[in-house]
Short mmCIF file of C-alpha atoms and ligand atoms in Angstrom, two decimals:
data_model
loop_
_atom_site.label_atom_id
_atom_site.label_comp_id
_atom_site.label_asym_id
_atom_site.label_seq_id
_atom_site.Cartn_x
_atom_site.Cartn_y
_atom_site.Cartn_z
CA UNK A 1293 -55.09 -48.15 61.61
CA UNK A 1294 -54.80 -45.96 64.55
CA UNK A 1295 -53.64 -42.81 63.89
CA UNK A 1296 -49.92 -43.10 65.33
CA UNK A 1297 -49.39 -45.37 62.83
CA UNK A 1298 -49.83 -42.76 60.28
CA UNK A 1299 -46.18 -41.23 60.42
CA UNK A 1300 -43.23 -44.42 61.25
CA UNK A 1301 -40.88 -41.87 62.36
CA UNK A 1302 -37.60 -44.37 62.57
CA UNK A 1303 -38.79 -45.59 58.75
CA UNK A 1304 -37.54 -42.20 57.88
CA UNK A 1305 -33.74 -42.99 59.36
CA UNK A 1306 -34.06 -46.22 58.73
CA UNK A 1307 -34.10 -45.98 54.86
CA UNK A 1308 -30.83 -44.16 54.72
CA UNK A 1309 -28.72 -46.30 53.80
CA UNK A 1310 -30.89 -48.10 51.68
CA UNK A 1311 -30.52 -44.83 49.96
CA UNK A 1312 -27.02 -43.80 50.53
CA UNK A 1313 -26.34 -46.57 48.56
CA UNK A 1314 -27.23 -45.29 45.89
CA UNK A 1315 -25.18 -42.17 46.99
CA UNK A 1316 -21.76 -43.21 44.65
CA UNK A 1317 -24.24 -42.25 41.71
CA UNK A 1318 -25.97 -39.45 42.21
CA UNK A 1319 -22.11 -37.64 43.33
CA UNK A 1320 -20.09 -38.85 40.19
CA UNK A 1321 -23.04 -37.67 38.72
CA UNK A 1322 -22.47 -34.25 39.77
CA UNK A 1323 -19.22 -34.41 40.22
CA UNK A 1324 -18.75 -35.56 36.52
CA UNK A 1325 -21.00 -33.42 34.71
CA UNK A 1326 -19.14 -29.74 37.48
CA UNK A 1327 -15.97 -31.46 36.64
CA UNK A 1328 -17.30 -31.07 32.23
CA UNK A 1329 -19.09 -27.58 33.36
CA UNK A 1330 -16.72 -25.45 34.16
CA UNK A 1331 -13.70 -26.86 31.32
CA UNK A 1332 -16.86 -26.16 29.18
CA UNK A 1333 -18.11 -23.36 30.43
CA UNK A 1334 -14.15 -22.28 30.51
CA UNK A 1335 -14.72 -22.45 26.74
CA UNK A 1336 -17.58 -21.74 25.74
CA UNK A 1337 -16.71 -17.41 28.72
CA UNK A 1338 -13.72 -16.98 26.28
CA UNK A 1339 -15.20 -18.24 23.06
CA UNK A 1340 -17.70 -14.76 23.40
CA UNK A 1341 -14.92 -12.65 25.90
CA UNK A 1342 -12.77 -12.65 22.63
CA UNK A 1343 -15.21 -12.49 19.98
CA UNK A 1344 -14.70 -15.33 18.25
CA UNK A 1345 -16.96 -14.84 14.86
CA UNK A 1346 -19.49 -17.51 14.23
CA UNK A 1347 -18.88 -19.73 16.98
CA UNK A 1348 -19.06 -16.40 19.62
CA UNK A 1349 -22.54 -16.67 17.81
CA UNK A 1350 -23.29 -20.07 18.48
CA UNK A 1351 -22.36 -20.02 21.87
CA UNK A 1352 -24.81 -16.93 22.88
CA UNK A 1353 -27.70 -19.21 21.30
CA UNK A 1354 -27.06 -23.06 22.89
CA UNK A 1355 -26.89 -20.42 26.69
CA UNK A 1356 -29.73 -18.75 25.75
CA UNK A 1357 -31.29 -21.98 24.99
CA UNK A 1358 -30.87 -23.95 27.33
CA UNK A 1359 -31.59 -21.38 30.06
CA UNK A 1360 -34.66 -20.64 28.41
CA UNK A 1361 -36.15 -24.49 28.73
CA UNK A 1362 -36.51 -27.24 32.07
CA UNK A 1363 -33.97 -29.71 32.74
CA UNK A 1364 -36.86 -31.60 33.27
CA UNK A 1365 -37.31 -31.52 29.23
CA UNK A 1366 -33.32 -31.12 28.29
CA UNK A 1367 -33.57 -34.48 29.81
CA UNK A 1368 -35.96 -36.30 28.12
CA UNK A 1369 -34.76 -34.68 24.88
CA UNK A 1370 -31.12 -35.95 25.68
CA UNK A 1371 -32.19 -39.63 26.40
CA UNK A 1372 -34.53 -39.82 22.89
CA UNK A 1373 -32.40 -37.74 20.85
CA UNK A 1374 -28.89 -39.17 21.63
CA UNK A 1375 -30.47 -42.77 20.29
CA UNK A 1376 -31.93 -41.56 17.38
CA UNK A 1377 -29.08 -39.36 16.47
CA UNK A 1378 -26.98 -43.33 16.92
CA UNK A 1379 -29.54 -45.15 14.55
CA UNK A 1380 -29.67 -42.24 12.02
CA UNK A 1381 -25.67 -42.25 11.79
CA UNK A 1382 -25.79 -46.35 11.80
CA UNK A 1383 -28.37 -45.83 8.04
CA UNK A 1384 -26.54 -43.44 6.57
CA UNK A 1385 -23.20 -44.84 7.42
CA UNK A 1386 -23.58 -48.83 8.12
CA UNK A 1387 -22.53 -48.34 10.95
CA UNK A 1388 -24.07 -51.00 14.12
CA UNK A 1389 -23.82 -49.44 16.62
CA UNK A 1390 -26.34 -50.88 20.10
CA UNK A 1391 -27.67 -48.32 20.62
CA UNK A 1392 -30.04 -49.91 23.93
CA UNK A 1393 -27.19 -50.59 25.26
CA UNK A 1394 -25.45 -47.37 25.53
CA UNK A 1395 -26.32 -46.93 30.24
CA UNK A 1396 -28.65 -44.57 31.25
CA UNK A 1397 -25.90 -42.93 32.55
CA UNK A 1398 -25.46 -41.54 29.97
CA UNK A 1399 -27.94 -39.57 28.47
CA UNK A 1400 -28.21 -38.38 32.45
CA UNK A 1401 -24.58 -37.46 32.26
CA UNK A 1402 -24.94 -35.73 29.43
CA UNK A 1403 -28.28 -33.47 30.03
CA UNK A 1404 -26.60 -32.26 33.32
CA UNK A 1405 -23.57 -31.83 31.79
CA UNK A 1406 -24.24 -29.27 29.37
CA UNK A 1407 -27.12 -27.75 31.25
CA UNK A 1408 -23.82 -26.99 33.72
CA UNK A 1409 -21.90 -25.67 31.31
CA UNK A 1410 -24.63 -23.15 30.35
CA UNK A 1411 -24.82 -21.92 33.94
CA UNK A 1412 -21.01 -21.92 34.95
CA UNK A 1413 -20.00 -20.51 31.31
CA UNK A 1414 -21.90 -17.15 32.22
CA UNK A 1415 -20.51 -17.15 36.09
CA UNK A 1416 -16.94 -17.97 34.57
CA UNK A 1417 -17.30 -14.63 32.01
CA UNK A 1418 -18.60 -12.96 35.20
CA UNK A 1419 -15.04 -13.73 36.99
CA UNK A 1420 -13.10 -13.21 34.37
CA UNK A 1421 -14.27 -10.00 33.16
CA UNK A 1422 -14.30 -8.38 37.16
CA UNK A 1423 -9.89 -9.02 36.87
CA UNK A 1424 -8.38 -5.76 37.15
CA UNK A 1425 -7.08 -4.55 33.55
CA UNK A 1426 -3.81 -3.26 34.81
CA UNK A 1427 -2.58 -6.35 36.51
CA UNK A 1428 -3.15 -7.49 32.88
CA UNK A 1429 -1.34 -5.13 30.98
CA UNK A 1430 1.30 -5.53 33.21
CA UNK A 1431 1.66 -9.36 32.97
CA UNK A 1432 1.53 -8.88 28.58
CA UNK A 1433 4.64 -5.75 29.41
CA UNK A 1434 6.63 -9.02 31.37
CA UNK A 1435 5.91 -10.75 27.86
CA UNK A 1436 3.64 -13.58 29.08
CA UNK A 1437 1.47 -15.05 25.91
CA UNK A 1438 -2.16 -14.92 26.60
CA UNK A 1439 -2.24 -18.09 28.17
CA UNK A 1440 0.57 -17.28 30.80
CA UNK A 1441 -1.70 -14.20 31.29
CA UNK A 1442 -4.60 -16.34 31.75
CA UNK A 1443 -3.11 -19.19 33.58
CA UNK A 1444 -1.77 -16.97 36.40
CA UNK A 1445 -2.68 -14.42 36.24
CA UNK A 1446 -6.30 -14.30 35.51
CA UNK A 1447 -7.87 -17.08 36.30
CA UNK A 1448 -6.88 -17.21 40.35
CA UNK A 1449 -8.48 -13.55 40.12
CA UNK A 1450 -11.11 -14.57 38.87
CA UNK A 1451 -10.86 -18.47 40.01
CA UNK A 1452 -11.90 -16.71 44.07
CA UNK A 1453 -13.99 -14.43 43.10
CA UNK A 1454 -16.78 -17.43 40.89
CA UNK A 1455 -16.03 -19.53 44.57
CA UNK A 1456 -19.28 -18.72 45.93
CA UNK A 1457 -21.64 -18.75 42.23
CA UNK A 1458 -19.62 -21.84 41.42
CA UNK A 1459 -20.62 -23.41 43.93
CA UNK A 1460 -23.84 -22.89 44.33
CA UNK A 1461 -24.28 -23.82 41.38
CA UNK A 1462 -23.13 -26.88 41.68
CA UNK A 1463 -25.47 -28.05 43.98
CA UNK A 1464 -28.22 -26.48 41.79
CA UNK A 1465 -26.54 -29.28 40.12
CA UNK A 1466 -26.53 -31.82 42.77
CA UNK A 1467 -30.28 -31.33 43.73
CA UNK A 1468 -30.36 -31.66 39.38
CA UNK A 1469 -29.31 -35.59 39.95
CA UNK A 1470 -31.91 -36.43 41.58
CA UNK A 1471 -34.13 -36.06 37.63
CA UNK A 1472 -31.46 -39.05 36.32
CA UNK A 1473 -34.81 -41.33 37.40
CA UNK A 1474 -35.79 -40.33 34.25
CA UNK A 1475 -33.19 -42.10 32.15
CA UNK A 1476 -33.20 -45.00 34.26
CA UNK A 1477 -30.53 -43.70 36.37
CA UNK A 1478 -31.01 -44.93 39.74
CA UNK A 1479 -29.15 -42.52 42.15
CA UNK A 1480 -31.32 -41.32 45.29
CA UNK A 1481 -34.07 -40.56 44.31
CA UNK A 1482 -35.25 -43.80 42.12
CA UNK A 1483 -33.85 -45.41 45.10
CA UNK A 1484 -36.07 -43.95 47.03
CA UNK A 1485 -39.18 -44.54 44.76
CA UNK A 1486 -38.24 -48.10 44.68
CA UNK A 1487 -37.90 -48.22 48.72
CA UNK A 1488 -42.16 -46.37 48.27
CA UNK A 1489 -42.82 -48.94 45.45
CA UNK A 1490 -42.14 -52.21 47.85
CA UNK A 1491 -44.04 -50.67 51.87
CA UNK A 1492 -45.81 -47.58 49.59
CA UNK A 1493 -44.45 -45.47 52.77
CA UNK A 1494 -43.78 -42.68 50.34
CA UNK A 1495 -44.00 -39.68 53.01
CA UNK A 1496 -41.34 -41.54 54.78
CA UNK A 1497 -39.23 -41.98 51.65
CA UNK A 1498 -39.13 -38.87 50.38
CA UNK A 1499 -38.18 -37.13 54.70
CA UNK A 1500 -35.16 -38.59 54.46
CA UNK A 1501 -34.99 -37.91 50.29
CA UNK A 1502 -34.86 -34.45 52.34
CA UNK A 1503 -33.10 -34.86 55.24
CA UNK A 1504 -29.48 -36.20 52.54
CA UNK A 1505 -30.55 -34.17 49.91
CA UNK A 1506 -30.22 -30.70 53.47
CA UNK A 1507 -26.97 -32.90 54.99
CA UNK A 1508 -24.81 -33.59 51.23
CA UNK A 1509 -25.53 -29.18 51.22
CA UNK A 1510 -24.74 -28.61 53.98
CA UNK A 1511 -21.43 -29.95 53.81
CA UNK A 1512 -20.94 -28.52 50.54
CA UNK A 1513 -20.82 -25.04 51.60
CA UNK A 1514 -19.16 -26.23 54.68
CA UNK A 1515 -16.34 -26.85 52.14
CA UNK A 1516 -16.64 -23.98 50.03
CA UNK A 1517 -16.87 -21.14 52.68
CA UNK A 1518 -13.19 -23.04 54.14
CA UNK A 1519 -11.86 -22.93 50.10
CA UNK A 1520 -12.95 -19.42 49.66
CA UNK A 1521 -10.89 -18.94 53.11
CA UNK A 1522 -7.71 -20.54 51.57
CA UNK A 1523 -7.52 -18.87 48.47
CA UNK A 1524 -8.30 -14.91 49.98
CA UNK A 1525 -5.10 -12.84 50.75
CA UNK A 1526 -4.29 -13.52 54.72
CA UNK A 1527 -4.86 -10.19 56.30
CA UNK A 1528 -1.58 -10.52 58.90
CA UNK A 1529 1.24 -11.13 57.24
CA UNK A 1530 3.19 -13.77 60.60
CA UNK A 1531 6.90 -14.56 58.49
CA UNK A 1532 9.75 -11.82 59.08
CA UNK A 1533 9.24 -8.11 59.77
CA UNK A 1534 7.03 -5.19 59.12
CA UNK A 1535 8.80 -2.76 60.54
CA UNK A 1536 12.39 -1.14 59.50
CA UNK A 1537 10.92 0.12 56.47
CA UNK A 1538 14.05 2.07 54.81
CA UNK A 1539 12.82 4.70 52.85
CA UNK B 141 20.16 2.34 19.87
CA UNK B 142 17.64 2.53 20.06
CA UNK B 143 15.17 4.07 17.30
CA UNK B 144 10.49 4.76 17.41
CA UNK B 145 10.18 5.88 13.17
CA UNK B 146 7.01 7.15 11.58
CA UNK B 147 4.90 6.33 14.62
CA UNK B 148 1.07 7.32 13.64
CA UNK B 149 -2.02 6.38 16.40
CA UNK B 150 -5.71 7.69 15.99
CA UNK B 151 -8.78 6.72 18.34
CA UNK B 152 -11.89 6.80 16.07
CA UNK B 153 -11.16 10.53 15.04
CA UNK B 154 -9.08 11.43 17.34
CA UNK B 155 -5.32 12.22 15.52
CA UNK B 156 -3.12 11.28 18.47
CA UNK B 157 -0.12 10.64 17.39
CA UNK B 158 0.67 12.53 13.77
CA UNK B 159 4.07 10.74 13.04
CA UNK B 160 6.52 10.34 15.74
CA UNK B 161 9.79 10.24 15.11
CA UNK B 162 12.44 9.73 18.50
CA UNK B 163 15.88 7.88 18.82
CA UNK B 164 16.97 6.48 22.21
CA UNK B 165 20.30 6.41 22.30
CA UNK B 166 21.60 3.98 25.34
CA UNK B 167 21.87 5.65 29.00
CA UNK B 168 20.04 8.16 28.07
CA UNK B 169 16.99 9.42 29.87
CA UNK B 170 14.29 11.62 28.34
CA UNK B 171 11.67 13.48 30.33
CA UNK B 172 8.92 13.64 27.74
CA UNK B 173 6.94 16.20 29.12
CA UNK B 174 3.27 17.76 27.61
CA UNK B 175 -0.27 19.38 27.71
CA UNK B 176 -2.35 16.25 29.01
CA UNK B 177 -4.26 14.26 26.33
CA UNK B 178 -1.23 15.98 23.80
CA UNK B 179 0.18 11.37 23.46
CA UNK B 180 2.39 10.89 26.24
CA UNK B 181 1.18 7.86 26.86
CA UNK B 182 -0.48 6.48 24.20
CA UNK B 183 3.82 6.66 22.62
CA UNK B 184 4.74 4.41 25.28
CA UNK B 185 1.82 2.28 24.84
CA UNK B 186 2.62 1.75 21.51
CA UNK B 187 6.78 1.07 21.51
CA UNK B 188 5.23 -1.28 24.76
CA UNK B 189 2.98 -3.04 22.13
CA UNK B 190 0.36 -2.63 24.45
CA UNK B 191 -1.50 -1.01 21.39
CA UNK B 192 -1.21 -0.91 18.55
CA UNK B 193 0.00 1.93 16.37
CA UNK B 194 -2.05 3.27 11.94
CA UNK B 195 2.10 2.74 11.55
CA UNK B 196 5.71 3.04 13.04
CA UNK B 197 9.39 1.09 13.08
CA UNK B 198 10.94 -0.10 15.85
CA UNK B 199 14.46 -0.75 16.55
CA UNK B 200 15.42 -1.84 19.96
CA UNK B 201 18.91 -3.03 19.20
CA UNK B 202 18.97 -5.51 16.45
CA UNK B 203 15.59 -5.79 16.35
CA UNK B 204 13.16 -4.70 13.84
CA UNK B 205 9.15 -4.22 14.26
CA UNK B 206 7.04 -3.49 11.87
CA UNK B 207 3.89 -2.32 14.69
CA UNK B 208 1.81 -2.16 13.56
CA UNK B 209 1.94 -5.54 11.77
CA UNK B 210 3.50 -7.80 14.09
CA UNK B 211 3.61 -11.15 15.19
CA UNK B 212 2.80 -12.88 18.53
CA UNK B 213 6.30 -12.78 18.60
CA UNK B 214 7.10 -9.92 17.65
CA UNK B 215 5.05 -8.91 20.60
CA UNK B 216 6.88 -10.14 22.74
CA UNK B 217 10.57 -9.92 21.60
CA UNK B 218 9.60 -6.09 21.95
CA UNK B 219 8.60 -6.28 25.99
CA UNK B 220 11.18 -8.75 26.61
CA UNK B 221 13.62 -5.55 25.71
CA UNK B 222 10.95 -2.57 27.82
CA UNK B 223 9.43 -2.14 30.75
CA UNK B 224 6.61 -0.26 31.92
CA UNK B 225 6.44 1.27 35.54
CA UNK B 226 2.53 2.41 35.02
CA UNK B 227 0.91 4.95 36.89
CA UNK B 228 -1.09 3.24 39.08
CA UNK B 229 0.94 0.58 39.69
CA UNK B 230 -0.50 -2.89 39.06
CA UNK B 231 0.87 -5.30 40.81
CA UNK B 232 -0.95 -8.63 41.17
CA UNK B 233 -3.19 -8.45 43.80
CA UNK B 234 -2.77 -12.49 45.16
CA UNK B 235 1.19 -12.71 44.74
CA UNK B 236 3.50 -10.04 47.26
CA UNK B 237 6.11 -8.51 46.06
CA UNK B 238 8.38 -11.37 46.41
CA UNK B 239 5.99 -13.30 43.66
CA UNK B 240 5.87 -9.76 41.92
CA UNK B 241 9.06 -9.64 40.70
CA UNK B 242 9.96 -13.13 40.36
CA UNK B 243 6.85 -13.39 37.82
CA UNK B 244 8.26 -12.44 34.86
CA UNK B 245 12.11 -14.63 35.63
CA UNK B 246 10.58 -17.48 35.63
CA UNK B 247 7.61 -16.62 32.99
CA UNK B 248 8.92 -15.41 31.13
CA UNK B 249 13.06 -15.62 31.69
CA UNK B 250 12.39 -19.53 32.76
CA UNK B 251 14.27 -19.07 35.14
CA UNK B 252 14.64 -21.87 38.66
CA UNK B 253 12.54 -20.63 40.97
CA UNK B 254 15.39 -19.81 43.07
CA UNK B 255 17.43 -17.91 40.66
CA UNK B 256 14.48 -15.92 40.10
CA UNK B 257 13.80 -15.73 44.57
CA UNK B 258 18.03 -15.04 44.54
CA UNK B 259 17.23 -11.67 41.57
CA UNK B 260 14.52 -10.85 42.94
CA UNK B 261 15.58 -10.40 46.49
CA UNK B 262 17.99 -8.33 45.54
CA UNK B 263 15.62 -5.90 42.96
CA UNK B 264 14.13 -6.04 46.28
CA UNK B 265 16.80 -4.57 47.87
CA UNK B 266 18.04 -2.11 45.73
CA UNK B 267 14.47 -0.59 46.16
CA UNK B 268 14.34 -0.37 49.86
CA UNK B 269 11.76 -3.92 50.30
CA UNK B 270 13.34 -5.97 51.60
CA UNK B 271 12.37 -6.65 54.67
CA UNK B 272 8.93 -6.60 52.58
CA UNK B 273 9.26 -8.90 50.25
CA UNK B 274 6.35 -11.06 52.35
CA UNK B 275 3.40 -8.84 52.18
CA UNK B 276 0.12 -8.49 49.95
CA UNK B 277 0.21 -4.90 47.98
CA UNK B 278 -2.93 -4.39 49.12
CA UNK B 279 -0.15 -4.28 53.04
CA UNK B 280 2.02 -2.35 51.13
CA UNK B 281 1.65 1.62 50.75
CA UNK B 282 0.69 3.37 47.57
CA UNK B 283 5.06 4.73 47.64
CA UNK B 284 5.79 1.12 48.37
CA UNK B 285 3.79 -0.65 45.68
CA UNK B 286 5.49 1.11 42.90
CA UNK B 287 8.89 0.64 44.22
CA UNK B 288 8.16 -3.19 43.71
CA UNK B 289 6.96 -2.75 40.80
CA UNK B 290 10.15 -0.70 39.83
CA UNK B 291 11.54 -4.35 40.60
CA UNK B 292 9.50 -6.07 38.67
CA UNK B 293 10.23 -4.06 35.54
CA UNK B 294 13.88 -4.23 35.99
CA UNK B 295 14.65 -7.34 37.13
CA UNK B 296 13.58 -8.01 34.09
CA UNK B 297 16.92 -5.85 32.75
CA UNK B 298 15.63 -4.17 30.25
CA UNK B 299 17.32 -2.70 27.29
CA UNK B 300 14.85 0.20 27.25
CA UNK B 301 13.08 0.84 31.10
CA UNK B 302 9.15 3.34 29.83
CA UNK B 303 7.27 4.97 32.97
CA UNK B 304 4.37 6.29 32.65
CA UNK B 305 3.30 9.50 35.46
CA UNK B 306 4.95 6.76 38.71
CA UNK B 307 3.71 9.09 40.63
CA UNK B 308 0.78 10.78 39.64
CA UNK B 309 -1.57 8.88 41.76
CA UNK B 310 0.47 8.95 44.91
CA UNK B 311 0.35 10.89 48.12
CA UNK B 312 2.17 14.08 47.96
CA UNK B 313 4.39 12.43 51.07
CA UNK B 314 5.02 9.16 49.34
CA UNK B 315 5.81 10.84 45.98
CA UNK B 316 9.73 11.80 47.97
CA UNK B 317 10.31 7.99 48.42
CA UNK B 318 9.76 6.82 44.75
CA UNK B 319 11.51 9.26 42.41
CA UNK B 320 15.03 8.57 45.01
CA UNK B 321 13.89 5.04 43.71
CA UNK B 322 13.90 6.17 40.13
CA UNK B 323 17.27 9.04 40.43
CA UNK B 324 18.86 6.13 41.64
CA UNK B 325 17.97 3.93 38.74
CA UNK B 326 18.62 6.35 36.71
CA UNK B 327 21.81 6.92 37.22
CA UNK B 328 22.88 3.79 36.77
CA UNK B 329 22.87 3.33 33.88
CA UNK B 330 19.24 2.04 32.59
CA UNK B 331 17.57 3.67 29.43
CA UNK B 332 14.40 5.31 30.07
CA UNK B 333 11.64 7.09 28.72
CA UNK B 334 9.63 9.27 31.64
CA UNK B 335 6.52 10.67 31.67
CA UNK B 336 6.35 13.31 34.26
CA UNK B 337 4.37 16.43 35.62
CA UNK B 338 7.69 16.87 37.87
CA UNK B 339 9.16 19.29 36.63
CA UNK B 340 12.31 20.17 39.06
CA UNK B 341 12.84 16.33 39.79
CA UNK B 342 12.54 16.24 35.32
CA UNK B 343 15.56 18.85 35.23
CA UNK B 344 16.98 16.76 38.19
CA UNK B 345 17.09 13.24 36.49
CA UNK B 346 16.51 14.04 32.52
CA UNK B 347 19.27 14.20 30.31
CA UNK B 348 17.36 15.17 27.44
CA UNK B 349 13.34 16.82 27.19
CA UNK B 350 11.04 16.31 24.85
CA UNK B 351 8.42 18.66 24.62
CA UNK B 352 5.09 17.17 23.21
CA UNK B 353 1.97 18.72 21.85
CA UNK B 354 -1.05 16.78 19.41
CA UNK B 355 0.36 14.48 18.61
CA UNK B 356 3.56 16.25 16.95
CA UNK B 357 7.23 16.64 19.30
CA UNK B 358 7.52 20.25 19.98
CA UNK B 359 10.79 20.30 21.41
CA UNK B 360 13.69 18.33 22.61
CA UNK B 361 16.24 18.85 23.87
CA UNK B 362 19.27 19.86 26.86
CA UNK B 363 16.74 20.61 30.37
CA UNK B 364 18.77 23.77 30.53
CA UNK B 365 17.66 23.82 26.51
CA UNK B 366 13.87 23.19 26.82
CA UNK B 367 13.42 25.18 30.69
CA UNK B 368 15.92 27.94 30.31
CA UNK B 369 15.74 28.63 26.41
CA UNK B 370 12.67 26.84 24.91
CA UNK B 371 12.50 27.96 20.85
CA UNK B 372 7.90 28.26 21.12
CA UNK B 373 6.31 30.12 23.36
CA UNK B 374 3.88 26.90 23.39
CA UNK B 375 6.56 25.56 26.03
CA UNK B 376 7.83 28.71 27.27
CA UNK B 377 3.91 29.76 28.84
CA UNK B 378 3.63 25.36 29.44
CA UNK B 379 7.03 25.60 31.91
CA UNK B 380 5.99 28.56 33.51
CA UNK B 381 2.72 27.82 34.85
CA UNK B 382 3.09 23.86 35.10
CA UNK B 383 6.07 25.25 37.88
CA UNK B 384 3.21 27.40 39.68
CA UNK B 385 1.23 24.35 40.46
CA UNK B 386 3.03 21.82 40.72
CA UNK B 387 5.63 24.11 43.45
CA UNK B 388 7.58 20.66 45.19
CA UNK B 389 5.88 19.53 48.31
CA UNK B 390 9.10 16.85 48.58
CA UNK B 391 12.34 17.62 48.95
CA UNK B 392 15.03 14.62 48.06
N1 LIG C 2979 -7.85 3.36 24.78
C1 LIG C 2979 -8.41 4.50 24.19
N2 LIG C 2979 -9.78 4.45 23.32
C2 LIG C 2979 -9.80 5.85 22.90
N3 LIG C 2979 -9.04 7.14 23.11
C3 LIG C 2979 -8.49 7.26 23.40
C4 LIG C 2979 -7.62 5.57 24.68
N4 LIG C 2979 -6.68 6.48 25.53
C5 LIG C 2979 -6.44 7.41 25.24
N5 LIG C 2979 -6.99 7.73 23.90
C6 LIG C 2979 -7.30 9.56 23.91
O1 LIG C 2979 -6.52 9.66 23.21
C7 LIG C 2979 -5.50 10.85 23.76
C8 LIG C 2979 -4.01 11.02 24.36
O2 LIG C 2979 -3.63 10.13 25.80
P1 LIG C 2979 -2.98 10.12 26.05
O3 LIG C 2979 -3.47 9.50 27.20
O4 LIG C 2979 -1.60 9.69 24.78
O5 LIG C 2979 -2.62 11.71 27.07
P2 LIG C 2979 -1.23 11.83 27.41
O6 LIG C 2979 -0.83 12.35 27.38
O7 LIG C 2979 -0.76 11.01 28.55
O8 LIG C 2979 -2.16 12.61 28.87
P3 LIG C 2979 -1.76 12.86 30.11
O9 LIG C 2979 -1.20 14.04 30.40
O10 LIG C 2979 -3.50 13.47 30.98
O11 LIG C 2979 -1.55 11.60 30.80
C9 LIG C 2979 -6.41 11.33 24.27
O12 LIG C 2979 -7.59 12.54 23.77
C10 LIG C 2979 -7.48 10.50 24.89
O13 LIG C 2979 -8.49 10.03 25.52
MG1 LIG C 2980 -1.17 9.51 30.38
#
């Protein structure tokens, strides 16, 4: 074996199309879990802010447990826990769910979505609380209901505040999907391992994966920056005169 | 007729309103004066149900509500008939001046966007800010923002307009334009409850003046009575002191 055969740089790039065939799986997992976590996270944030009894305590416990345990462990707990739970239901109710028919991606989705929810709930809560209370009182004083105030006044401002953090959280989630192989899901990283298993070029494959995740991250960062710009209050007004104050 | 009966509000051990009674006739412009911390703001906030009193009844026209037990629906009904102008104007940051005025019309009054726009433009003209309708609050001066807030309140056609020190957070040179707007509104016949420390303005705009202290209404009379012939020493001292320190820096 010669030194130049140690590292096949061409292979790093030739692997990429083969891995990218599984980009949709990665993105489905990440986008799906993200959407779920935004809705569920908002719900948890509201429960905590409104200090709803019992639910609020459960929410605190939930966030503490999820944030205090590794995502890998959570994936395994889901992967082994859900089938056990289904079997329990079968025995208890005499039903016949086929435990083996549940696709692995469901387990991965559940674990990632729940994990992401716990983190996003805190981001969302902080952003909701950052909205100036005077505006909220003014909206109530006009006769709006709580949900009208939330939707029309609080959320538009809170989303702008939360966007950078939620963006980071989403990037973390995409990288987190690389652990979905634990639930027997073939996404990009799993596909990479399969390729490497065939040709034993592990280093090249992981280099390919690194490049792919890095590029995706850069693209998402760009999109977030664009969204931020779009949401910000424009610096200067173009339409109608600035002059002509009557007073 | 608008009536407040036996309004009581405390924060912990601090009794802020100790059974306030007040009857307001349509078209009256009532100024509330009194030392700091005597519950003037709290009175206005209880009437708008931004604060929940322990006791008290509110009547606005045919609407009668026990303020201590108001349901969500009651609260919204009260707020539809009253409008509040805040010390710090509290405009919606992410909406333009026009959108600020349109918001209540669309969401609460359920008007179409077109109708809301027409009314909002009319109201902004009325406060002299039509040209500024597409500006965001942060690109307006404090005085302009407060005039937008007044337009936003008036657009809702309230039976009672509540103003809590509408000029005290403004730079002195901006006070005049806001007082001018309030005077104009008063002359249009709106029923108003105004908390203010601008005594010369109060003399000019109010049809009735109320002096509050320690959660009680101490005196209630015409501006002439309160300012020139106060019954109690407390009121005389207060008026003299505040007129001495608050020499107006604006001219209307
Ligand atoms: N949310 C609150 N929590 C606790 N105490 C409060 C609250 N709001 C007002 N207070 C207290 O109630 C009392 C009356 O306050 P209020 O703001 O009604 O007075 P004010 O007459 O408007 O005074 P100022 O002229 O300074 O505006 C004060 O002692 C104040 O500290
Ligand atoms: Mg006050």
